[in-house]
């Protein structure tokens, strides 16, 4: 059992990824250790985990996975790099997403992961990304769920579409939501905060000294924490690593997997403690104080069934 006195929720973990079941690049490299991943997460102090979905098929998998544990919840949506798959029959695709959200109100807590990603335009052209981001902004307004947002190298278009959605779909009200894995500039952070969004922080938000300055400036009542596992760990090369105090036992290669150990390069929800430690140091707060504030932020944004 954890001796941690705070309360934690990981707002974004890709737990449908096959690496959590021992499969890497299509090959089974070690036994399915998903239950151990969850045990480590809860032992670290996590009470809930939001499983992120990036497509219709992901959403179905996430809902099924969340049905196995009362502490798991999920998003429903299409990642900007995967929006090409909506092109064949967008109406059917969106209706299927809507149906899944409405059929599982106790598990689907947000629409997303949706947004814009101009760093990876080779996967989906910007015009297609914009079209289906707008459709998902509309979907969120219809089903009454907050947004789980992605924005990479596309801030101007992102702001334009959100502002348009506020006028068209939200009757002038700011839509609730979080921009996850935020690693932008101070001015970009402020623009997002002015739209009413929370900012999600993980290891990728803590790479450089400039990142740390931006994170330090985020108001604590607008801050959420995540791992984006199995990616976005706090690496030794990151500026934020100097503040990490918790170092779990890790095997260097998945072929050398051992029960009870993490695998190098496979981030886990349990590592949210490292993100917490870095941000608490930047904010000059105790980890318990920061965790409880962020927990309150998270439960304010997402309506968990329990």
PDB file of C-alpha atoms in Angstrom:
ATOM      1  CA  UNK A   1       0.000   0.000   0.000  1.00  0.00           C
ATOM      2  CA  UNK A   2       1.084   3.562  -0.677  1.00  0.00           C
ATOM      3  CA  UNK A   3       2.146   5.777   2.220  1.00  0.00           C
ATOM      4  CA  UNK A   4       1.569   8.831   0.036  1.00  0.00           C
ATOM      5  CA  UNK A   5      -0.905  11.177   1.724  1.00  0.00           C
ATOM      6  CA  UNK A   6      -2.087  13.017  -1.406  1.00  0.00           C
ATOM      7  CA  UNK A   7      -4.634  12.033  -4.020  1.00  0.00           C
ATOM      8  CA  UNK A   8      -3.706  11.455  -7.651  1.00  0.00           C
ATOM      9  CA  UNK A   9      -5.422  10.971 -10.998  1.00  0.00           C
ATOM     10  CA  UNK A  10      -3.534  10.332 -14.234  1.00  0.00           C
ATOM     11  CA  UNK A  11      -5.583  12.240 -16.818  1.00  0.00           C
ATOM     12  CA  UNK A  12      -3.937  10.553 -19.786  1.00  0.00           C
ATOM     13  CA  UNK A  13      -2.446   7.091 -20.245  1.00  0.00           C
ATOM     14  CA  UNK A  14      -2.503   5.029 -23.440  1.00  0.00           C
ATOM     15  CA  UNK A  15      -3.252   1.760 -21.664  1.00  0.00           C
ATOM     16  CA  UNK A  16      -4.615   0.033 -24.760  1.00  0.00           C
ATOM     17  CA  UNK A  17      -1.072   0.050 -26.164  1.00  0.00           C
ATOM     18  CA  UNK A  18       0.086  -3.525 -26.625  1.00  0.00           C
ATOM     19  CA  UNK A  19       3.350  -2.949 -24.727  1.00  0.00           C
ATOM     20  CA  UNK A  20       1.328  -3.121 -21.517  1.00  0.00           C
ATOM     21  CA  UNK A  21       0.422  -6.672 -22.500  1.00  0.00           C
ATOM     22  CA  UNK A  22       4.013  -7.701 -23.265  1.00  0.00           C
ATOM     23  CA  UNK A  23       3.880  -7.121 -27.035  1.00  0.00           C
ATOM     24  CA  UNK A  24       6.409  -4.856 -28.764  1.00  0.00           C
ATOM     25  CA  UNK A  25       6.279  -4.158 -32.512  1.00  0.00           C
ATOM     26  CA  UNK A  26       3.993  -7.107 -33.102  1.00  0.00           C
ATOM     27  CA  UNK A  27       6.053  -9.620 -31.106  1.00  0.00           C
ATOM     28  CA  UNK A  28       5.292 -11.068 -27.686  1.00  0.00           C
ATOM     29  CA  UNK A  29       8.459 -10.271 -25.726  1.00  0.00           C
ATOM     30  CA  UNK A  30       7.286 -11.077 -22.205  1.00  0.00           C
ATOM     31  CA  UNK A  31       4.155 -12.144 -20.404  1.00  0.00           C
ATOM     32  CA  UNK A  32       1.124  -9.910 -20.079  1.00  0.00           C
ATOM     33  CA  UNK A  33       1.831  -7.751 -17.018  1.00  0.00           C
ATOM     34  CA  UNK A  34      -1.062  -5.301 -17.288  1.00  0.00           C
ATOM     35  CA  UNK A  35      -2.336  -6.209 -13.824  1.00  0.00           C
ATOM     36  CA  UNK A  36       1.109  -5.454 -12.372  1.00  0.00           C
ATOM     37  CA  UNK A  37       1.159  -2.082 -14.152  1.00  0.00           C
ATOM     38  CA  UNK A  38      -2.135  -1.224 -12.461  1.00  0.00           C
ATOM     39  CA  UNK A  39      -0.941  -2.502  -9.084  1.00  0.00           C
ATOM     40  CA  UNK A  40       2.132  -0.279  -9.280  1.00  0.00           C
ATOM     41  CA  UNK A  41      -0.057   2.672 -10.251  1.00  0.00           C
ATOM     42  CA  UNK A  42      -2.413   2.259  -7.305  1.00  0.00           C
ATOM     43  CA  UNK A  43       0.445   1.554  -4.909  1.00  0.00           C
ATOM     44  CA  UNK A  44       1.976   4.864  -6.025  1.00  0.00           C
ATOM     45  CA  UNK A  45      -1.167   6.680  -4.898  1.00  0.00           C
ATOM     46  CA  UNK A  46      -3.267   6.861  -8.042  1.00  0.00           C
ATOM     47  CA  UNK A  47      -7.011   6.618  -7.478  1.00  0.00           C
ATOM     48  CA  UNK A  48      -8.138   6.881 -11.100  1.00  0.00           C
ATOM     49  CA  UNK A  49      -6.649   6.706 -14.592  1.00  0.00           C
ATOM     50  CA  UNK A  50      -8.133   8.111 -17.798  1.00  0.00           C
ATOM     51  CA  UNK A  51      -7.333   5.843 -20.741  1.00  0.00           C
ATOM     52  CA  UNK A  52      -6.893   7.957 -23.862  1.00  0.00           C
ATOM     53  CA  UNK A  53      -8.369   6.895 -27.189  1.00  0.00           C
ATOM     54  CA  UNK A  54      -7.183   8.110 -30.589  1.00  0.00           C
ATOM     55  CA  UNK A  55      -9.668   6.495 -32.957  1.00  0.00           C
ATOM     56  CA  UNK A  56     -13.029   4.745 -33.094  1.00  0.00           C
ATOM     57  CA  UNK A  57     -11.401   1.334 -32.661  1.00  0.00           C
ATOM     58  CA  UNK A  58      -9.266   2.690 -29.797  1.00  0.00           C
ATOM     59  CA  UNK A  59     -12.399   4.005 -28.136  1.00  0.00           C
ATOM     60  CA  UNK A  60     -14.047   0.591 -28.275  1.00  0.00           C
ATOM     61  CA  UNK A  61     -10.925  -1.046 -26.813  1.00  0.00           C
ATOM     62  CA  UNK A  62     -10.641   1.597 -24.099  1.00  0.00           C
ATOM     63  CA  UNK A  63     -14.270   1.163 -23.032  1.00  0.00           C
ATOM     64  CA  UNK A  64     -13.817  -2.603 -22.872  1.00  0.00           C
ATOM     65  CA  UNK A  65     -10.621  -2.227 -20.852  1.00  0.00           C
ATOM     66  CA  UNK A  66     -12.251   0.234 -18.465  1.00  0.00           C
ATOM     67  CA  UNK A  67     -14.976  -2.294 -17.799  1.00  0.00           C
ATOM     68  CA  UNK A  68     -12.393  -4.490 -16.070  1.00  0.00           C
ATOM     69  CA  UNK A  69     -11.619  -2.009 -13.279  1.00  0.00           C
ATOM     70  CA  UNK A  70     -13.761   0.623 -11.529  1.00  0.00           C
ATOM     71  CA  UNK A  71     -10.785   3.013 -11.322  1.00  0.00           C
ATOM     72  CA  UNK A  72     -10.386   3.207 -15.115  1.00  0.00           C
ATOM     73  CA  UNK A  73     -12.170   5.774 -17.284  1.00  0.00           C
ATOM     74  CA  UNK A  74     -11.589   6.851 -20.873  1.00  0.00           C
ATOM     75  CA  UNK A  75     -11.921   9.376 -23.664  1.00  0.00           C
ATOM     76  CA  UNK A  76     -13.665   8.902 -27.022  1.00  0.00           C
ATOM     77  CA  UNK A  77     -12.414  10.579 -30.165  1.00  0.00           C
ATOM     78  CA  UNK A  78     -10.033  10.709 -33.106  1.00  0.00           C
ATOM     79  CA  UNK A  79      -6.440  11.964 -32.856  1.00  0.00           C
ATOM     80  CA  UNK A  80      -5.514  14.584 -35.481  1.00  0.00           C
ATOM     81  CA  UNK A  81      -2.898  12.312 -37.059  1.00  0.00           C
ATOM     82  CA  UNK A  82      -5.571   9.636 -37.602  1.00  0.00           C
ATOM     83  CA  UNK A  83      -8.394  11.752 -38.998  1.00  0.00           C
ATOM     84  CA  UNK A  84      -7.891  10.351 -42.503  1.00  0.00           C
ATOM     85  CA  UNK A  85      -9.824   7.303 -41.352  1.00  0.00           C
ATOM     86  CA  UNK A  86     -12.899   9.488 -40.907  1.00  0.00           C
ATOM     87  CA  UNK A  87     -12.912  10.478 -44.574  1.00  0.00           C
ATOM     88  CA  UNK A  88     -14.722   7.464 -46.048  1.00  0.00           C
ATOM     89  CA  UNK A  89     -17.897   7.917 -44.013  1.00  0.00           C
ATOM     90  CA  UNK A  90     -17.578  10.800 -41.555  1.00  0.00           C
ATOM     91  CA  UNK A  91     -21.247  10.847 -40.567  1.00  0.00           C
ATOM     92  CA  UNK A  92     -21.216   7.167 -39.611  1.00  0.00           C
ATOM     93  CA  UNK A  93     -17.877   7.551 -37.806  1.00  0.00           C
ATOM     94  CA  UNK A  94     -19.083  10.492 -35.727  1.00  0.00           C
ATOM     95  CA  UNK A  95     -22.426   8.844 -35.007  1.00  0.00           C
ATOM     96  CA  UNK A  96     -20.608   5.740 -33.783  1.00  0.00           C
ATOM     97  CA  UNK A  97     -18.442   7.853 -31.478  1.00  0.00           C
ATOM     98  CA  UNK A  98     -21.539   9.624 -30.179  1.00  0.00           C
ATOM     99  CA  UNK A  99     -23.314   6.324 -29.565  1.00  0.00           C
ATOM    100  CA  UNK A 100     -20.370   4.925 -27.592  1.00  0.00           C
ATOM    101  CA  UNK A 101     -20.271   8.032 -25.414  1.00  0.00           C
ATOM    102  CA  UNK A 102     -23.987   7.942 -24.698  1.00  0.00           C
ATOM    103  CA  UNK A 103     -24.044   4.173 -24.137  1.00  0.00           C
ATOM    104  CA  UNK A 104     -21.223   4.336 -21.570  1.00  0.00           C
ATOM    105  CA  UNK A 105     -21.826   7.521 -19.564  1.00  0.00           C
ATOM    106  CA  UNK A 106     -20.155   6.027 -16.494  1.00  0.00           C
ATOM    107  CA  UNK A 107     -16.869   5.410 -18.312  1.00  0.00           C
ATOM    108  CA  UNK A 108     -16.419   7.986 -21.110  1.00  0.00           C
ATOM    109  CA  UNK A 109     -15.465  11.240 -19.403  1.00  0.00           C
ATOM    110  CA  UNK A 110     -14.184  13.328 -22.350  1.00  0.00           C
ATOM    111  CA  UNK A 111     -14.190  13.774 -26.115  1.00  0.00           C
ATOM    112  CA  UNK A 112     -10.727  13.324 -27.568  1.00  0.00           C
ATOM    113  CA  UNK A 113      -7.964  13.011 -28.054  1.00  0.00           C
ATOM    114  CA  UNK A 114      -8.718  15.635 -30.683  1.00  0.00           C
ATOM    115  CA  UNK A 115      -7.058  18.769 -32.005  1.00  0.00           C
ATOM    116  CA  UNK A 116      -4.321  19.678 -34.484  1.00  0.00           C
ATOM    117  CA  UNK A 117      -0.817  18.310 -35.086  1.00  0.00           C
ATOM    118  CA  UNK A 118       1.197  20.115 -37.760  1.00  0.00           C
ATOM    119  CA  UNK A 119       4.429  18.422 -36.676  1.00  0.00           C
ATOM    120  CA  UNK A 120       3.175  15.219 -38.287  1.00  0.00           C
ATOM    121  CA  UNK A 121       1.331  16.408 -41.371  1.00  0.00           C
ATOM    122  CA  UNK A 122       2.554  13.359 -43.293  1.00  0.00           C
ATOM    123  CA  UNK A 123      -0.048  11.289 -41.430  1.00  0.00           C
ATOM    124  CA  UNK A 124      -2.962  13.622 -42.100  1.00  0.00           C
ATOM    125  CA  UNK A 125      -3.145  16.904 -44.079  1.00  0.00           C
ATOM    126  CA  UNK A 126      -3.923  20.047 -42.067  1.00  0.00           C
ATOM    127  CA  UNK A 127      -7.195  20.706 -43.898  1.00  0.00           C
ATOM    128  CA  UNK A 128      -8.483  17.257 -42.945  1.00  0.00           C
ATOM    129  CA  UNK A 129      -7.320  17.743 -39.356  1.00  0.00           C
ATOM    130  CA  UNK A 130      -9.151  21.071 -39.131  1.00  0.00           C
ATOM    131  CA  UNK A 131     -12.352  19.640 -40.572  1.00  0.00           C
ATOM    132  CA  UNK A 132     -12.623  16.834 -38.049  1.00  0.00           C
ATOM    133  CA  UNK A 133     -11.362  18.837 -35.104  1.00  0.00           C
ATOM    134  CA  UNK A 134     -14.297  21.138 -35.737  1.00  0.00           C
ATOM    135  CA  UNK A 135     -16.656  18.171 -35.921  1.00  0.00           C
ATOM    136  CA  UNK A 136     -15.392  16.854 -32.580  1.00  0.00           C
ATOM    137  CA  UNK A 137     -15.753  20.277 -30.964  1.00  0.00           C
ATOM    138  CA  UNK A 138     -19.374  20.108 -32.067  1.00  0.00           C
ATOM    139  CA  UNK A 139     -19.720  16.533 -30.797  1.00  0.00           C
ATOM    140  CA  UNK A 140     -18.457  17.523 -27.351  1.00  0.00           C
ATOM    141  CA  UNK A 141     -21.039  20.291 -27.146  1.00  0.00           C
ATOM    142  CA  UNK A 142     -23.817  17.854 -28.069  1.00  0.00           C
ATOM    143  CA  UNK A 143     -22.884  15.078 -25.621  1.00  0.00           C
ATOM    144  CA  UNK A 144     -21.904  17.442 -22.820  1.00  0.00           C
ATOM    145  CA  UNK A 145     -18.386  16.154 -22.250  1.00  0.00           C
ATOM    146  CA  UNK A 146     -15.189  18.160 -21.717  1.00  0.00           C
ATOM    147  CA  UNK A 147     -12.476  18.136 -24.366  1.00  0.00           C
ATOM    148  CA  UNK A 148      -9.199  16.222 -24.186  1.00  0.00           C
ATOM    149  CA  UNK A 149      -7.089  18.297 -26.563  1.00  0.00           C
ATOM    150  CA  UNK A 150      -3.894  17.913 -28.588  1.00  0.00           C
ATOM    151  CA  UNK A 151      -2.051  20.884 -30.110  1.00  0.00           C
ATOM    152  CA  UNK A 152       1.326  20.659 -31.856  1.00  0.00           C
ATOM    153  CA  UNK A 153       2.802  23.490 -33.968  1.00  0.00           C
ATOM    154  CA  UNK A 154      -0.715  24.654 -34.815  1.00  0.00           C
ATOM    155  CA  UNK A 155      -1.649  27.188 -32.150  1.00  0.00           C
ATOM    156  CA  UNK A 156      -3.065  29.896 -34.405  1.00  0.00           C
ATOM    157  CA  UNK A 157      -5.419  27.530 -36.250  1.00  0.00           C
ATOM    158  CA  UNK A 158      -6.268  25.820 -32.973  1.00  0.00           C
ATOM    159  CA  UNK A 159      -7.342  29.110 -31.369  1.00  0.00           C
ATOM    160  CA  UNK A 160      -9.308  30.117 -34.451  1.00  0.00           C
ATOM    161  CA  UNK A 161     -11.313  26.880 -34.481  1.00  0.00           C
ATOM    162  CA  UNK A 162     -11.978  26.944 -30.743  1.00  0.00           C
ATOM    163  CA  UNK A 163     -13.190  30.532 -30.908  1.00  0.00           C
ATOM    164  CA  UNK A 164     -15.406  29.642 -33.848  1.00  0.00           C
ATOM    165  CA  UNK A 165     -16.813  26.700 -31.879  1.00  0.00           C
ATOM    166  CA  UNK A 166     -17.534  28.949 -28.891  1.00  0.00           C
ATOM    167  CA  UNK A 167     -19.732  31.086 -31.117  1.00  0.00           C
ATOM    168  CA  UNK A 168     -21.349  28.266 -33.108  1.00  0.00           C
ATOM    169  CA  UNK A 169     -21.702  25.366 -30.674  1.00  0.00           C
ATOM    170  CA  UNK A 170     -21.371  26.761 -27.138  1.00  0.00           C
ATOM    171  CA  UNK A 171     -23.575  29.877 -27.240  1.00  0.00           C
ATOM    172  CA  UNK A 172     -20.598  32.079 -26.419  1.00  0.00           C
ATOM    173  CA  UNK A 173     -19.493  29.981 -23.423  1.00  0.00           C
ATOM    174  CA  UNK A 174     -15.972  28.634 -23.071  1.00  0.00           C
ATOM    175  CA  UNK A 175     -15.898  24.846 -23.564  1.00  0.00           C
ATOM    176  CA  UNK A 176     -14.446  22.861 -20.661  1.00  0.00           C
ATOM    177  CA  UNK A 177     -11.290  20.970 -21.485  1.00  0.00           C
ATOM    178  CA  UNK A 178      -7.590  20.318 -21.063  1.00  0.00           C
ATOM    179  CA  UNK A 179      -4.722  20.719 -23.518  1.00  0.00           C
ATOM    180  CA  UNK A 180      -2.631  17.710 -22.636  1.00  0.00           C
ATOM    181  CA  UNK A 181       1.167  17.299 -22.862  1.00  0.00           C
ATOM    182  CA  UNK A 182       1.528  21.056 -22.907  1.00  0.00           C
ATOM    183  CA  UNK A 183       5.066  22.091 -23.874  1.00  0.00           C
ATOM    184  CA  UNK A 184       4.430  25.478 -25.453  1.00  0.00           C
ATOM    185  CA  UNK A 185       5.573  28.998 -24.737  1.00  0.00           C
ATOM    186  CA  UNK A 186       4.436  31.338 -22.007  1.00  0.00           C
ATOM    187  CA  UNK A 187       2.288  33.302 -24.469  1.00  0.00           C
ATOM    188  CA  UNK A 188       0.697  30.113 -25.816  1.00  0.00           C
ATOM    189  CA  UNK A 189      -0.050  28.988 -22.274  1.00  0.00           C
ATOM    190  CA  UNK A 190      -1.716  32.297 -21.504  1.00  0.00           C
ATOM    191  CA  UNK A 191      -3.857  32.162 -24.644  1.00  0.00           C
ATOM    192  CA  UNK A 192      -5.078  28.699 -23.685  1.00  0.00           C
ATOM    193  CA  UNK A 193      -5.745  29.762 -20.105  1.00  0.00           C
ATOM    194  CA  UNK A 194      -7.705  32.743 -21.421  1.00  0.00           C
ATOM    195  CA  UNK A 195      -9.929  30.279 -23.290  1.00  0.00           C
ATOM    196  CA  UNK A 196     -10.673  28.593 -19.972  1.00  0.00           C
ATOM    197  CA  UNK A 197      -8.660  25.440 -20.579  1.00  0.00           C
ATOM    198  CA  UNK A 198      -6.603  23.492 -18.075  1.00  0.00           C
ATOM    199  CA  UNK A 199      -3.048  22.535 -19.037  1.00  0.00           C
ATOM    200  CA  UNK A 200      -1.844  18.944 -18.700  1.00  0.00           C
ATOM    201  CA  UNK A 201       1.790  18.381 -17.733  1.00  0.00           C
ATOM    202  CA  UNK A 202       3.931  15.252 -18.146  1.00  0.00           C
ATOM    203  CA  UNK A 203       7.595  14.446 -18.795  1.00  0.00           C
ATOM    204  CA  UNK A 204       7.509  16.051 -22.249  1.00  0.00           C
ATOM    205  CA  UNK A 205       6.470  19.306 -20.561  1.00  0.00           C
ATOM    206  CA  UNK A 206       9.640  19.282 -18.457  1.00  0.00           C
ATOM    207  CA  UNK A 207      12.441  18.895 -21.016  1.00  0.00           C
ATOM    208  CA  UNK A 208      14.115  22.314 -20.988  1.00  0.00           C
ATOM    209  CA  UNK A 209      14.745  25.129 -18.552  1.00  0.00           C
ATOM    210  CA  UNK A 210      12.315  27.227 -20.588  1.00  0.00           C
ATOM    211  CA  UNK A 211       9.672  24.485 -20.189  1.00  0.00           C
ATOM    212  CA  UNK A 212      10.216  24.587 -16.433  1.00  0.00           C
ATOM    213  CA  UNK A 213       9.703  28.351 -16.343  1.00  0.00           C
ATOM    214  CA  UNK A 214       6.416  27.986 -18.209  1.00  0.00           C
ATOM    215  CA  UNK A 215       5.170  25.167 -15.967  1.00  0.00           C
ATOM    216  CA  UNK A 216       6.147  27.139 -12.876  1.00  0.00           C
ATOM    217  CA  UNK A 217       3.967  30.012 -14.114  1.00  0.00           C
ATOM    218  CA  UNK A 218       0.807  27.939 -14.652  1.00  0.00           C
ATOM    219  CA  UNK A 219      -1.714  28.765 -11.901  1.00  0.00           C
ATOM    220  CA  UNK A 220      -2.115  25.739  -9.655  1.00  0.00           C
ATOM    221  CA  UNK A 221      -5.891  25.832 -10.047  1.00  0.00           C
ATOM    222  CA  UNK A 222      -5.496  25.327 -13.820  1.00  0.00           C
ATOM    223  CA  UNK A 223      -2.951  22.524 -13.707  1.00  0.00           C
ATOM    224  CA  UNK A 224      -3.507  18.797 -14.345  1.00  0.00           C
ATOM    225  CA  UNK A 225      -0.990  15.946 -14.246  1.00  0.00           C
ATOM    226  CA  UNK A 226      -0.540  12.996 -16.587  1.00  0.00           C
ATOM    227  CA  UNK A 227       1.977  10.457 -17.833  1.00  0.00           C
ATOM    228  CA  UNK A 228       0.881   9.867 -21.461  1.00  0.00           C
ATOM    229  CA  UNK A 229       2.261   6.376 -20.830  1.00  0.00           C
ATOM    230  CA  UNK A 230       3.912   4.484 -22.449  1.00  0.00           C
ATOM    231  CA  UNK A 231       5.526   7.710 -23.737  1.00  0.00           C
ATOM    232  CA  UNK A 232       6.593  11.051 -22.252  1.00  0.00           C
ATOM    233  CA  UNK A 233       8.560   9.857 -19.229  1.00  0.00           C
ATOM    234  CA  UNK A 234      10.806  12.253 -17.293  1.00  0.00           C
ATOM    235  CA  UNK A 235      14.150  11.308 -18.793  1.00  0.00           C
ATOM    236  CA  UNK A 236      17.583  11.836 -17.217  1.00  0.00           C
ATOM    237  CA  UNK A 237      18.357  14.264 -20.062  1.00  0.00           C
ATOM    238  CA  UNK A 238      15.384  16.474 -19.140  1.00  0.00           C
ATOM    239  CA  UNK A 239      15.886  19.662 -17.161  1.00  0.00           C
ATOM    240  CA  UNK A 240      13.184  18.542 -14.737  1.00  0.00           C
ATOM    241  CA  UNK A 241      14.935  15.279 -13.855  1.00  0.00           C
ATOM    242  CA  UNK A 242      17.055  17.035 -11.226  1.00  0.00           C
ATOM    243  CA  UNK A 243      13.924  17.303  -9.069  1.00  0.00           C
ATOM    244  CA  UNK A 244      12.934  13.625  -9.316  1.00  0.00           C
ATOM    245  CA  UNK A 245      13.231  11.767  -6.017  1.00  0.00           C
ATOM    246  CA  UNK A 246      11.443   8.495  -6.815  1.00  0.00           C
ATOM    247  CA  UNK A 247      13.396   5.992  -8.920  1.00  0.00           C
ATOM    248  CA  UNK A 248      11.630   2.650  -9.501  1.00  0.00           C
ATOM    249  CA  UNK A 249      13.388  -0.593 -10.356  1.00  0.00           C
ATOM    250  CA  UNK A 250      13.704  -0.846 -14.147  1.00  0.00           C
ATOM    251  CA  UNK A 251      14.956  -3.588 -16.471  1.00  0.00           C
ATOM    252  CA  UNK A 252      16.946  -2.219 -19.402  1.00  0.00           C
ATOM    253  CA  UNK A 253      15.391  -4.421 -22.068  1.00  0.00           C
ATOM    254  CA  UNK A 254      11.940  -5.933 -22.532  1.00  0.00           C
ATOM    255  CA  UNK A 255      13.545  -9.311 -23.250  1.00  0.00           C
ATOM    256  CA  UNK A 256      14.949  -9.238 -19.719  1.00  0.00           C
ATOM    257  CA  UNK A 257      11.597  -8.487 -18.151  1.00  0.00           C
ATOM    258  CA  UNK A 258      11.181  -9.570 -14.548  1.00  0.00           C
ATOM    259  CA  UNK A 259       7.994  -9.664 -12.467  1.00  0.00           C
ATOM    260  CA  UNK A 260       7.590  -6.500 -10.423  1.00  0.00           C
ATOM    261  CA  UNK A 261       9.901  -4.404 -12.598  1.00  0.00           C
ATOM    262  CA  UNK A 262       9.236  -1.596 -15.032  1.00  0.00           C
ATOM    263  CA  UNK A 263      10.705  -1.762 -18.535  1.00  0.00           C
ATOM    264  CA  UNK A 264      13.065   0.954 -19.737  1.00  0.00           C
ATOM    265  CA  UNK A 265      11.323   3.159 -22.301  1.00  0.00           C
ATOM    266  CA  UNK A 266       7.835   1.980 -21.312  1.00  0.00           C
ATOM    267  CA  UNK A 267       6.452   4.769 -19.165  1.00  0.00           C
ATOM    268  CA  UNK A 268       3.772   3.780 -16.653  1.00  0.00           C
ATOM    269  CA  UNK A 269       1.023   5.612 -14.742  1.00  0.00           C
ATOM    270  CA  UNK A 270       2.956   4.990 -11.502  1.00  0.00           C
ATOM    271  CA  UNK A 271       5.557   7.445 -12.759  1.00  0.00           C
ATOM    272  CA  UNK A 272       3.114  10.307 -12.322  1.00  0.00           C
ATOM    273  CA  UNK A 273       4.809  10.634  -8.932  1.00  0.00           C
ATOM    274  CA  UNK A 274       7.940  11.826 -10.741  1.00  0.00           C
ATOM    275  CA  UNK A 275       5.944  14.499 -12.599  1.00  0.00           C
ATOM    276  CA  UNK A 276       4.399  15.524  -9.292  1.00  0.00           C
ATOM    277  CA  UNK A 277       7.821  15.799  -7.647  1.00  0.00           C
ATOM    278  CA  UNK A 278       9.178  18.034 -10.389  1.00  0.00           C
ATOM    279  CA  UNK A 279       6.171  20.363 -10.462  1.00  0.00           C
ATOM    280  CA  UNK A 280       5.986  20.537  -6.656  1.00  0.00           C
ATOM    281  CA  UNK A 281       9.645  21.579  -6.552  1.00  0.00           C
ATOM    282  CA  UNK A 282       9.031  24.260  -9.171  1.00  0.00           C
ATOM    283  CA  UNK A 283       6.030  25.527  -7.217  1.00  0.00           C
ATOM    284  CA  UNK A 284       7.833  25.279  -3.856  1.00  0.00           C
ATOM    285  CA  UNK A 285       5.008  23.126  -2.482  1.00  0.00           C
ATOM    286  CA  UNK A 286       4.834  19.749  -0.792  1.00  0.00           C
ATOM    287  CA  UNK A 287       3.869  16.885  -3.072  1.00  0.00           C
ATOM    288  CA  UNK A 288       0.781  16.217  -0.943  1.00  0.00           C
ATOM    289  CA  UNK A 289      -0.415  19.812  -1.149  1.00  0.00           C
ATOM    290  CA  UNK A 290       0.049  19.966  -4.910  1.00  0.00           C
ATOM    291  CA  UNK A 291      -1.506  16.532  -5.455  1.00  0.00           C
ATOM    292  CA  UNK A 292      -4.640  17.464  -3.534  1.00  0.00           C
ATOM    293  CA  UNK A 293      -5.033  20.745  -5.438  1.00  0.00           C
ATOM    294  CA  UNK A 294      -4.600  19.016  -8.784  1.00  0.00           C
ATOM    295  CA  UNK A 295      -7.014  16.275  -7.700  1.00  0.00           C
ATOM    296  CA  UNK A 296      -9.620  18.960  -7.006  1.00  0.00           C
ATOM    297  CA  UNK A 297      -8.962  20.489 -10.442  1.00  0.00           C
ATOM    298  CA  UNK A 298      -9.338  17.110 -12.121  1.00  0.00           C
ATOM    299  CA  UNK A 299     -12.619  16.195 -10.448  1.00  0.00           C
ATOM    300  CA  UNK A 300     -13.942  19.656 -11.281  1.00  0.00           C
ATOM    301  CA  UNK A 301     -13.298  19.114 -14.992  1.00  0.00           C
ATOM    302  CA  UNK A 302     -14.225  15.429 -15.332  1.00  0.00           C
ATOM    303  CA  UNK A 303     -17.431  13.909 -13.994  1.00  0.00           C
ATOM    304  CA  UNK A 304     -16.328  10.537 -12.612  1.00  0.00           C
ATOM    305  CA  UNK A 305     -19.061   8.066 -11.749  1.00  0.00           C
ATOM    306  CA  UNK A 306     -17.283   7.077  -8.530  1.00  0.00           C
TER     307      UNK A 306
END
